[in-house]
Coordinates of C-alpha atoms (C1' of nucleotides) in Angstrom, one line a residue:
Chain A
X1 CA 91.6 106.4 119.5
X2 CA 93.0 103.9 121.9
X3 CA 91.7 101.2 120.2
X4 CA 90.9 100.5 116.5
X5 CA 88.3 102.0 114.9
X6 CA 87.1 98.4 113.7
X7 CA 87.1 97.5 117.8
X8 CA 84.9 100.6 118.5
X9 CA 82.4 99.8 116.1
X10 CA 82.4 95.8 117.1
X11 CA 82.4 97.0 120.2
X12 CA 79.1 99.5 120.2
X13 CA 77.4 96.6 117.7
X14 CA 77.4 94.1 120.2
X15 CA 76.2 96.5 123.0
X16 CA 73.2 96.9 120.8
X17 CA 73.1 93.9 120.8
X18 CA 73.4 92.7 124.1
X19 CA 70.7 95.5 125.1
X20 CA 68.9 94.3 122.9
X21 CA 68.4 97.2 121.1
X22 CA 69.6 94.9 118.0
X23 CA 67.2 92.2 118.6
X24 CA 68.3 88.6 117.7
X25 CA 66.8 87.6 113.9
X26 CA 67.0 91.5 113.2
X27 CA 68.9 91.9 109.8
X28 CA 71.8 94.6 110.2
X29 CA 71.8 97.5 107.6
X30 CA 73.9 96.5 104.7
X31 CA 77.8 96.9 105.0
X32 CA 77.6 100.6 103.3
X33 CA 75.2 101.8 105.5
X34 CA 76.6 100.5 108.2
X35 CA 80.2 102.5 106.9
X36 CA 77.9 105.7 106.6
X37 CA 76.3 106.0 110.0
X38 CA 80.1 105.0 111.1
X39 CA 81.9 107.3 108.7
X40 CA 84.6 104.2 108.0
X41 CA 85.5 102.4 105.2
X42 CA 83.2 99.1 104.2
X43 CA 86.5 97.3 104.8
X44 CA 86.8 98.3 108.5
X45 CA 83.0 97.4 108.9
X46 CA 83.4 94.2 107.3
X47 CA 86.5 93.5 110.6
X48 CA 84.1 94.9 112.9
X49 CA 81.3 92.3 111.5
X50 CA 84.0 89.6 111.1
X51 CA 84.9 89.9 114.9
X52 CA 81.0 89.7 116.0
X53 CA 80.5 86.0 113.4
X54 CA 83.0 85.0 115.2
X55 CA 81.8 85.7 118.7
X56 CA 78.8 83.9 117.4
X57 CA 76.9 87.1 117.8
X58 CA 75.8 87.9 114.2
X59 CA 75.2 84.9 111.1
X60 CA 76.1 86.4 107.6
X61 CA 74.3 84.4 104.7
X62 CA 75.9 85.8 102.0
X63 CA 73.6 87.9 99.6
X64 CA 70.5 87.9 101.9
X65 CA 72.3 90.2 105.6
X66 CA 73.9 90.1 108.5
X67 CA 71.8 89.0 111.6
X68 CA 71.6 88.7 115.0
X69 CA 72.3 85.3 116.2
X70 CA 69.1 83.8 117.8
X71 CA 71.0 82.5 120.4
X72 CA 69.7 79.2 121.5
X73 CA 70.2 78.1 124.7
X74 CA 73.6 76.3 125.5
X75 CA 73.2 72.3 125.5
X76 CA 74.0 71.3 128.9
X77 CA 76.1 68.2 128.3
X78 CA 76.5 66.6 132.0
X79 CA 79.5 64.7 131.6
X80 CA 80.1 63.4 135.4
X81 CA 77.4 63.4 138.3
X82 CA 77.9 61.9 141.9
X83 CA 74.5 62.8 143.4
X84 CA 71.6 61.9 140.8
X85 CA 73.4 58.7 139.2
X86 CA 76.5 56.8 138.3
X87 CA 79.0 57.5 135.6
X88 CA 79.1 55.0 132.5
X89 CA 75.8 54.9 131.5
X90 CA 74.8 54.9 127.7
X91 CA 74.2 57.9 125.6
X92 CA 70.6 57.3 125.1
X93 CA 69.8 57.1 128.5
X94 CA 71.9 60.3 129.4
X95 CA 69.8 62.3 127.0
X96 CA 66.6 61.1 128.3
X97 CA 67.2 62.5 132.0
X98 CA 68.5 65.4 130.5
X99 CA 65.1 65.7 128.6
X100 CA 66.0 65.4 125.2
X101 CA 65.8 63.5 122.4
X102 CA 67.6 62.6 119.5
X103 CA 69.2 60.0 116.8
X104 CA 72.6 58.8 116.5
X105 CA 74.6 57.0 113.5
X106 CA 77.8 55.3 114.3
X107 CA 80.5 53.4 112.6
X108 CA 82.5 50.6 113.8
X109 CA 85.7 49.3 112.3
X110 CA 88.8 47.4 113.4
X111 CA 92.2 49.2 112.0
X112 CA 95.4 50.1 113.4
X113 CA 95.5 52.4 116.6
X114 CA 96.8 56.0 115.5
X115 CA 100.0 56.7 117.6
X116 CA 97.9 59.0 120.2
X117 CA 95.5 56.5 120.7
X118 CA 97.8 53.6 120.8
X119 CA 99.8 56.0 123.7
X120 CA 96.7 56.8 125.0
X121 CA 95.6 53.3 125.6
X122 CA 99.5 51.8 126.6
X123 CA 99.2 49.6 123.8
X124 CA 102.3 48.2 122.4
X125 CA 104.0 49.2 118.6
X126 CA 102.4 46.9 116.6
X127 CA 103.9 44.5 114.0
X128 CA 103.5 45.8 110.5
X129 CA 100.3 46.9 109.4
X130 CA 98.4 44.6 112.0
X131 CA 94.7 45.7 113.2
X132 CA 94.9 46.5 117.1
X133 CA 91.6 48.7 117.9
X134 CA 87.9 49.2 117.2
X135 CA 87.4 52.6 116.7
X136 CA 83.7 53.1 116.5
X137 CA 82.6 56.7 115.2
X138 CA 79.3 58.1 116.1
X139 CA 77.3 61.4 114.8
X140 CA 75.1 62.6 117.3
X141 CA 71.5 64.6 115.8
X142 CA 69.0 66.2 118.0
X143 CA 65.5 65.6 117.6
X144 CA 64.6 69.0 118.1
X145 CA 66.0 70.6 115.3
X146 CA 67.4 67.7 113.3
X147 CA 70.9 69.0 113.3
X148 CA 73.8 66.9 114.4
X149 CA 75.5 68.3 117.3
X150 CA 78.2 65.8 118.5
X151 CA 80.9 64.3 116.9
X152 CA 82.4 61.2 119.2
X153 CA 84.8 58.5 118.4
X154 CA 85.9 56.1 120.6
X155 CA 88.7 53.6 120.5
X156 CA 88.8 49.7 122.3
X157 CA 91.8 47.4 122.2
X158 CA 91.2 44.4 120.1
X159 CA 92.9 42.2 123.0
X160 CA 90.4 43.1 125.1
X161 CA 87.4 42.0 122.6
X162 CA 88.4 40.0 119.8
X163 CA 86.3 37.8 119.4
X164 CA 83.7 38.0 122.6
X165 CA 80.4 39.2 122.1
X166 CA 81.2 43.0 123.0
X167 CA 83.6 43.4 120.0
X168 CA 81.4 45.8 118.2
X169 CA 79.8 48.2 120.6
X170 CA 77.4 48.4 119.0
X171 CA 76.4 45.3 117.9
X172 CA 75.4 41.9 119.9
X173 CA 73.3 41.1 123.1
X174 CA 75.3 44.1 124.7
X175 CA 74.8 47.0 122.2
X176 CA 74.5 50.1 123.8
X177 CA 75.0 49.3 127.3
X178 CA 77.6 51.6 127.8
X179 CA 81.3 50.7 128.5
X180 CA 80.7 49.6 132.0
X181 CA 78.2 47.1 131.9
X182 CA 80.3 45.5 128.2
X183 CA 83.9 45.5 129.3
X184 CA 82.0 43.5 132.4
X185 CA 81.2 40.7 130.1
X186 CA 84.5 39.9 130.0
X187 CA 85.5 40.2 133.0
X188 CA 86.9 44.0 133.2
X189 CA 86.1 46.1 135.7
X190 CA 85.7 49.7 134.6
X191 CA 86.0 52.0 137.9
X192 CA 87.4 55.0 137.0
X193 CA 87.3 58.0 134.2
X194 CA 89.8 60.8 133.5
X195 CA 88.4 63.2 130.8
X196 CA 90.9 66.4 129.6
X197 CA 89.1 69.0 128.1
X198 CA 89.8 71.8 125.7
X199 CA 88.9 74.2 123.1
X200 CA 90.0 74.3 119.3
X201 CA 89.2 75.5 115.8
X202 CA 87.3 73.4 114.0
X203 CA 88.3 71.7 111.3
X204 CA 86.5 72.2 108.2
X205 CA 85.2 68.5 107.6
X206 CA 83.9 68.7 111.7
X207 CA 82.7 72.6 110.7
X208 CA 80.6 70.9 107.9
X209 CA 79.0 67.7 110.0
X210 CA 78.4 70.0 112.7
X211 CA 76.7 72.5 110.7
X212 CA 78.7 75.2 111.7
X213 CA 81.1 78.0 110.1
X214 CA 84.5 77.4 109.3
X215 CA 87.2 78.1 112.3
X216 CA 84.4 78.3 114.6
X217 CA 85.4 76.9 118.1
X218 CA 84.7 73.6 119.0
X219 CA 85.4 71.9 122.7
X220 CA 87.3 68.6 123.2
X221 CA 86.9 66.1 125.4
X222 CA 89.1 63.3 125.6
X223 CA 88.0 60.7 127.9
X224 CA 89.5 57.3 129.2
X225 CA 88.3 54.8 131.0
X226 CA 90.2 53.1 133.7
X227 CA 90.2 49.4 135.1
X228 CA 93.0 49.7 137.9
X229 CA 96.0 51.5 135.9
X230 CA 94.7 50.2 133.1
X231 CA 93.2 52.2 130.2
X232 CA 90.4 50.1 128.9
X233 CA 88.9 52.1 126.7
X234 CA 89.5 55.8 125.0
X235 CA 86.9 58.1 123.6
X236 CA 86.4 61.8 122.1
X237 CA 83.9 64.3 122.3
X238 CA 83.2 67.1 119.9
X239 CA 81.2 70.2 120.0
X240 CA 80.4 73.3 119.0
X241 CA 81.6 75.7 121.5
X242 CA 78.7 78.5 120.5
X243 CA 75.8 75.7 122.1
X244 CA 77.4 73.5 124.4
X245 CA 78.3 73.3 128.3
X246 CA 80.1 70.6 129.7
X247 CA 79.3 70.1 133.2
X248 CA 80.8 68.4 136.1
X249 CA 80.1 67.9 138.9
X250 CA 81.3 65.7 142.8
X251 CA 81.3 65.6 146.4
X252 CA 83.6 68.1 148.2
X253 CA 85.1 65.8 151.5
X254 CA 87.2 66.5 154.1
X255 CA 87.9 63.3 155.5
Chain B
X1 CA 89.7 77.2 92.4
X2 CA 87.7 74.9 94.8
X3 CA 88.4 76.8 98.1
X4 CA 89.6 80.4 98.3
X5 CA 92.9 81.6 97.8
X6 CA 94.1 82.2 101.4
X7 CA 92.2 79.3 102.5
X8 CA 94.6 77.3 99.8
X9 CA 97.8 79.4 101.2
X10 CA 96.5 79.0 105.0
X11 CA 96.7 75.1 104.1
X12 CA 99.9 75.3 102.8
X13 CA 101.7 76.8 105.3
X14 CA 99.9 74.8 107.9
X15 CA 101.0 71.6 106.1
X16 CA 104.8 73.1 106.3
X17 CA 104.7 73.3 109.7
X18 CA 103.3 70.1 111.0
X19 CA 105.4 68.6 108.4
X20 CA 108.3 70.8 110.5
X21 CA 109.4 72.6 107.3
X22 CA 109.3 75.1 109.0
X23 CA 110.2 74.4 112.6
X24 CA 109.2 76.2 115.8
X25 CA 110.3 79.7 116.6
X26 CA 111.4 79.8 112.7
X27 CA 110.4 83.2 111.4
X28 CA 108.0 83.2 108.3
X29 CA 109.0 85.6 105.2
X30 CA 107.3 88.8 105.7
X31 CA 103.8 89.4 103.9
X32 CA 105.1 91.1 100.7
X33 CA 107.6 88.0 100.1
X34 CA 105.0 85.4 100.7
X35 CA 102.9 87.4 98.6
X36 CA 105.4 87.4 95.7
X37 CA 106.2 83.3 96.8
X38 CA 102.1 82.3 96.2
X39 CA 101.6 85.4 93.6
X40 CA 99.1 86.6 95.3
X41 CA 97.7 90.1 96.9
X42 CA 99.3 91.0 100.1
X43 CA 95.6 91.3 101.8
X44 CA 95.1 87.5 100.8
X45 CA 98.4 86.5 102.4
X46 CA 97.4 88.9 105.9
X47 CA 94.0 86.6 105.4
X48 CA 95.7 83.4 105.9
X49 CA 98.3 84.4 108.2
X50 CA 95.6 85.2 110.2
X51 CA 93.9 82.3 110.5
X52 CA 96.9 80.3 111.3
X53 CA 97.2 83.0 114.5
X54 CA 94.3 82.3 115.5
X55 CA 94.4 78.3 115.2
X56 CA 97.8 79.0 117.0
X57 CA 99.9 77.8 114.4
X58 CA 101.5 81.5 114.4
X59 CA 102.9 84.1 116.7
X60 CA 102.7 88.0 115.1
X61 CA 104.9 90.5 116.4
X62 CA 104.5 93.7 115.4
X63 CA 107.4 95.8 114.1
X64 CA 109.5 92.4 114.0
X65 CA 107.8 89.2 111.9
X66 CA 105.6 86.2 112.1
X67 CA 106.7 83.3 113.8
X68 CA 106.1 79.4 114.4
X69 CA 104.3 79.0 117.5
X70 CA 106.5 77.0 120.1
X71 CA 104.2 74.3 121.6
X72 CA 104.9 74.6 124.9
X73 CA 103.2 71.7 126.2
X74 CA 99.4 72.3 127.6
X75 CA 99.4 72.7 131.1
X76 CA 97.1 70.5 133.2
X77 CA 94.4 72.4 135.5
X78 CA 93.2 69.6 137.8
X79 CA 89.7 70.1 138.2
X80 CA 88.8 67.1 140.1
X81 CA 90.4 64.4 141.7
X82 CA 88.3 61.6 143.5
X83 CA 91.6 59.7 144.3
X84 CA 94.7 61.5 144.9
X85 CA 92.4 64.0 147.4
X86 CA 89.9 65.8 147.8
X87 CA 89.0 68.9 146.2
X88 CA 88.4 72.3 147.5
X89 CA 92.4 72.8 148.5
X90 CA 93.6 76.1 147.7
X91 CA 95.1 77.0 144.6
X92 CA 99.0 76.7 145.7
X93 CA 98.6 73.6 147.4
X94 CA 97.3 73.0 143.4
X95 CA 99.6 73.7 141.8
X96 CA 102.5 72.3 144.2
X97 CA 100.9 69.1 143.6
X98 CA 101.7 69.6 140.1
X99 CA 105.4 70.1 140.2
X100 CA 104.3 74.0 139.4
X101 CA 105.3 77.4 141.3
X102 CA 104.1 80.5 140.3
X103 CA 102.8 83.6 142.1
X104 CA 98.8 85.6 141.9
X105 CA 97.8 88.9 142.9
X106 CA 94.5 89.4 143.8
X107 CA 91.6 92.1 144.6
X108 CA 89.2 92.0 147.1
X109 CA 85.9 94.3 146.8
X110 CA 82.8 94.6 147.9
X111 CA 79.9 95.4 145.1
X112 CA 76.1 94.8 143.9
X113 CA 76.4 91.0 142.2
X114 CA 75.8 91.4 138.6
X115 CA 72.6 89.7 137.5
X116 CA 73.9 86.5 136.2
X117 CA 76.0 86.1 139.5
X118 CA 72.9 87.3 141.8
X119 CA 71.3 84.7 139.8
X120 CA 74.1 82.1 140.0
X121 CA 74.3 82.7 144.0
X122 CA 70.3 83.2 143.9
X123 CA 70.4 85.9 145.7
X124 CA 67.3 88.4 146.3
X125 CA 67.1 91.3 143.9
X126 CA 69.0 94.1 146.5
X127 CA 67.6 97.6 147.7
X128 CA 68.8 100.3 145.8
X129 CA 72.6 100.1 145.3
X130 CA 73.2 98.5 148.2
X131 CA 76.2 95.7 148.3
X132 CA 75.7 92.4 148.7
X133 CA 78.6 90.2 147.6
X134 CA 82.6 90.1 148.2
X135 CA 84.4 89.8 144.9
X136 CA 87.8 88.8 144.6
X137 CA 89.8 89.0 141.3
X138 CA 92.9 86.7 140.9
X139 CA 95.6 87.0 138.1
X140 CA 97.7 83.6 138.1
X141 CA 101.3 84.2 137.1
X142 CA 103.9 81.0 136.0
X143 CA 106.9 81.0 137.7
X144 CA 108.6 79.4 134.8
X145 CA 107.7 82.4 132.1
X146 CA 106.1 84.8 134.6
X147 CA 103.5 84.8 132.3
X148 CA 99.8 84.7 133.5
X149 CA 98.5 82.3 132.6
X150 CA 95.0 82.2 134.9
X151 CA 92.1 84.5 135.4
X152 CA 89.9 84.1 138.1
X153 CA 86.7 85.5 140.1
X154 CA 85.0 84.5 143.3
X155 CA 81.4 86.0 144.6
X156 CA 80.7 85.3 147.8
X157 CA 77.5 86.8 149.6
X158 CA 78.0 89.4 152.2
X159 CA 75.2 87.4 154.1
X160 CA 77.0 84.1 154.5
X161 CA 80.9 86.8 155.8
X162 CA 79.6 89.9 156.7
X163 CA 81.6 90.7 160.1
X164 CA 83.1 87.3 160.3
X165 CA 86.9 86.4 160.3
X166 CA 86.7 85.3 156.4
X167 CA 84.6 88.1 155.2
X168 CA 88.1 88.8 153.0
X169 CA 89.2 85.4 151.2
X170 CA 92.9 86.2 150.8
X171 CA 92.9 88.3 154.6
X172 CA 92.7 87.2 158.0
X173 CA 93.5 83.8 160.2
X174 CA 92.0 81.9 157.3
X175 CA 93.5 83.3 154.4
X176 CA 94.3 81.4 151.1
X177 CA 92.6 78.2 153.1
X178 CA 90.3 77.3 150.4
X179 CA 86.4 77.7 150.2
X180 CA 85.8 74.4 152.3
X181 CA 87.5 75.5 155.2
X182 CA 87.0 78.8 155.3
X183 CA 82.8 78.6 155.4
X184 CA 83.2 75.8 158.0
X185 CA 84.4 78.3 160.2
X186 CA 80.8 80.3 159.4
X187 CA 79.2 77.5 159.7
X188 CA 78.4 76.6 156.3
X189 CA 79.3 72.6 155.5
X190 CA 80.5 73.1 151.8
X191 CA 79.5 69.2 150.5
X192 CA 79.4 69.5 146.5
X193 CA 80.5 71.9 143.3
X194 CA 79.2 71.9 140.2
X195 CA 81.2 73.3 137.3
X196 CA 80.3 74.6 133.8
X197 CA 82.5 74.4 131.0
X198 CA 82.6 76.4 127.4
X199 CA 84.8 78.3 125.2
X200 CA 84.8 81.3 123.6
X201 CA 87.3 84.2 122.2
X202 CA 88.9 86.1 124.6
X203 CA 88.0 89.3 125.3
X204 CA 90.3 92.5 124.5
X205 CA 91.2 93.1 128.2
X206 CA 91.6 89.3 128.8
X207 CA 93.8 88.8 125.7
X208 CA 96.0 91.8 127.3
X209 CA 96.1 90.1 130.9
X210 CA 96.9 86.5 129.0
X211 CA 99.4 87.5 127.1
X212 CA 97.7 86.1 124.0
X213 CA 96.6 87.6 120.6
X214 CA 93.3 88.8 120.3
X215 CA 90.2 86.6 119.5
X216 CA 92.5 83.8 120.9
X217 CA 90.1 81.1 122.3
X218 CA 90.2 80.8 126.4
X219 CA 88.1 78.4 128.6
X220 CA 85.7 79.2 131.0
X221 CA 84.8 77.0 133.9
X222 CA 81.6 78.1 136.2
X223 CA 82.0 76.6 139.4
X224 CA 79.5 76.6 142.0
X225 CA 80.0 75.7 145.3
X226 CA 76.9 74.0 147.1
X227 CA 76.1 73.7 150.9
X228 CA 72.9 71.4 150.8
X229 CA 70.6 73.1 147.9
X230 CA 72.6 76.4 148.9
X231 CA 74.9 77.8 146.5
X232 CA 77.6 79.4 148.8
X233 CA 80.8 80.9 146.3
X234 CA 80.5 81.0 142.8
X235 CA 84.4 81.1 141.0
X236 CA 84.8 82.1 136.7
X237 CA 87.7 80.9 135.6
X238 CA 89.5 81.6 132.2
X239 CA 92.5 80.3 130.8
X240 CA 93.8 80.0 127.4
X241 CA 92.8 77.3 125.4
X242 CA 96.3 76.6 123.5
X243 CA 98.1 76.0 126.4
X244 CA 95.6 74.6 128.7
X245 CA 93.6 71.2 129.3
X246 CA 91.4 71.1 132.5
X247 CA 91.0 67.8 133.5
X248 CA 88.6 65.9 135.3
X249 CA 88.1 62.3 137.0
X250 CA 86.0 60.5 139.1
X251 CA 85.0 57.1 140.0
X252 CA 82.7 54.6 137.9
X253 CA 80.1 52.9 140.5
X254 CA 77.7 50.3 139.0
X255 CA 75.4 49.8 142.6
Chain C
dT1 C1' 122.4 107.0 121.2
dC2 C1' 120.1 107.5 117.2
dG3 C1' 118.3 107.0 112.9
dA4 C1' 117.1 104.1 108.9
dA5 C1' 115.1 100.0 107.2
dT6 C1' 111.9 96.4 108.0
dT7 C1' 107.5 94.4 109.4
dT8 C1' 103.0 94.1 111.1
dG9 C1' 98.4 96.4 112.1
dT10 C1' 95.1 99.3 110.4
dG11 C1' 92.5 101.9 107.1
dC12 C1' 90.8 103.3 102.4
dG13 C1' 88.9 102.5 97.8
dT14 C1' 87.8 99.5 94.1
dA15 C1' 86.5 95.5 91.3
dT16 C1' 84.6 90.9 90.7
dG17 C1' 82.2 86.6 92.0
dT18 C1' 78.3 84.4 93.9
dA19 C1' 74.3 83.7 96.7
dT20 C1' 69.8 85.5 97.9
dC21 C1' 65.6 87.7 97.2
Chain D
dG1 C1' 66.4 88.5 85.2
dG2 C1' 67.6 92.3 88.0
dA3 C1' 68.9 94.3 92.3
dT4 C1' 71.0 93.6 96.6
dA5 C1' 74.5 91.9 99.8
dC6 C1' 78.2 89.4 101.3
dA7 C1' 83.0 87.0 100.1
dT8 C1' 87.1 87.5 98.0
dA9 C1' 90.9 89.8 95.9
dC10 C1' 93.9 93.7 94.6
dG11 C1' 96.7 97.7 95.5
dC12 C1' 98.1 101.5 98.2
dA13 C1' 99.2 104.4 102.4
dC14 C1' 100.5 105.3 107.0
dA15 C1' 101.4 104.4 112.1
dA16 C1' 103.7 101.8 115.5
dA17 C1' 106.9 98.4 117.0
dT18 C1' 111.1 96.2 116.2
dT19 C1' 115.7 95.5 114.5
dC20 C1' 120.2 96.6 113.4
dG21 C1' 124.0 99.2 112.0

DNA sequence: TCGAATTTGTGCGTATGTATC
DNA sequence: GGATACATACGCACAAATTCG
């Protein structure tokens, strides 16, 4: 007994599992069978089975089972890449190298930078109740399977684009150029990215538009965009941890 | 009764402590008095509790009470850096750059590469049980908290080191001198890494060696070290993903 | 040093609500 | 509509860790 009993049984479920003795879309035997073949109580099934939905090994749908997860294979989401192309370009034309397809809705809207994003960006405390970004918010579907699978918002000074022809990103001559090739148009040079990346619950209203269970994991990526020292730009990622890589990738030198 | 009951009490007490009603390292009132507080079942309040552990909102001990997570702040695991210098430096020389000290034991064994790593390395399927890769198993400690804080794993084949002088990554001349270097002295030119990111909860055995509660969420980065098309050393690591960001950054080129 | 009280982790059994088939 | 299955809730018991006098 060196670890709980609700461990053990997690434990030999998602060896069955990973055998694939338990094959994925197989329904588990109901909770009280499950307590009979494991002489335990439905309660310590029920952490076992808890502990697996979380791993994103099994899906419960209430009143129909417990199944194994078809696992789908993980997005690759290539967020950097020295050899094949440059950095910056537009989402669209990411997803088409990478083979996919898909739809995206998006929201722009000037408003007052949130403290993190006005640190983020160096911008200064504004006066009173004064509109200092564009935050533009985008929901991400596949094609595939119709289900959105990124959430991204990203945030631009307003004395950067006031009034030019790039204010809304998406909007004017330069819509969906990517940040690069806009912030040009008025004479910024974008040449650098810093991106910090980690892992979170989510929270329920991301859990929802993502289509996935409460408290599941999600990855964040926060990214700015440099001209000089200058943040130009600030924009976040967010996944579902269960079907998404993030992938980097540069040049090892020794010069 | 829109959303469940520990859901409702889970919210409440999260709301109390980013509000800083109850401040960091405070210690929460035990189960049965929470449960008298929200009048409801002991189990409900164990339900919500939990959650909040593992969003990280709350530390358990056992034996002595639940307590406000301190945020330490995340630590920063530089991943990349196309300006301050190149990558591929060992991990001290890291971490120094960092302003960090700290201390890692390691392992150094010779075994059959699991499939995904024989894969990874693509590696031919081996005769019998015969060896074919050097594995090396580091545990990062903190010198702050002397806390690990790092888990990592190398494979490197036995057909790039066999017999040579670096056949033992942490032994010999070339020891603790970072991939790069160390294959040059084979040979092998080391030019470009590739690196997979996703999350995940911890396993039991990681949780122990992090310090962290089980079904915490870590990272896990894949790198892959290329020479050419030739994948040379592949590197797992895991960290925890409340108190680390890895972070990435590279140049924006529009030619 | 030791023991008593407290607190969490785990396990058991039951009842009710709600979604699915 | 009825049967099945999961989600939630309640209450109790005990072990292990911690705290404190």
């Amino acid at each position: 007994m060196d670890q709980p009993s609700y461990a053990r049984i997690a434990a030999d479920l998602r060896a069955k599992i990973v055998r694939g003795d338990l094959a994925p879309g197989v329904r588990l035997p109901a909770r009280h069978e499950l307590a009979d073949e494991y002489r335990a109580a439905e309660g310590v099934v029920r952490q076992a089975t808890e502990v697996l939905v979380r791993e994103g090994m099994l899906v419960s749908r209430p009143g129909a089972g417990m199944f194994v997860r078809q696992r789908p294979q993980r997005r690759s989401l290539v967020r950097s890449w020295f050899r094949e192309r440059q950095a910056g370009s537009p989402f669209a034309q990411q997803m088409e190298e990478q083979g996919r397809h898909g739809t995206w809705a998006y929201r722009s809207d000037t408003m007052q930078a949130p403290p993190e994003v006005r640190e983020r960006l160096g911008l200064a405390v504004p006066d009173g109740d004064q509109h200092d970004v564009m935050r533009t918010a985008y929901v991400f579907t596949s094609a595939d399977d119709e289900q959105p699978w990124m959430l991204s918002t990203s945030w631009e000074p307003l004395s950067l684009t006031k009034g030019t022809s790039i204010a809304f990103p998406e909007g004017g001559p330069h819509a969906g150029k990517g940040v690069t090739h806009r912030m040009a148009v008025v004479g910024v040079d974008v040449d650098a990215w810093d991106e910090e990346v980690w892992a979170r619950t989510a929270t329920r209203e991301e859990a929802q538009q993502l289509g996935i269970g409460a408290g599941s994991i999600v990855m964040v990526a926060e990214r700015s965009y440099f001209a000089g020292e200058r943040v130009v730009e600030v924009a976040d990622i967010v996944v579902p941890a269960e079907s998404t890589k993030l992938v980097y990738n540069g040049p090892v030198g020794d010069s």
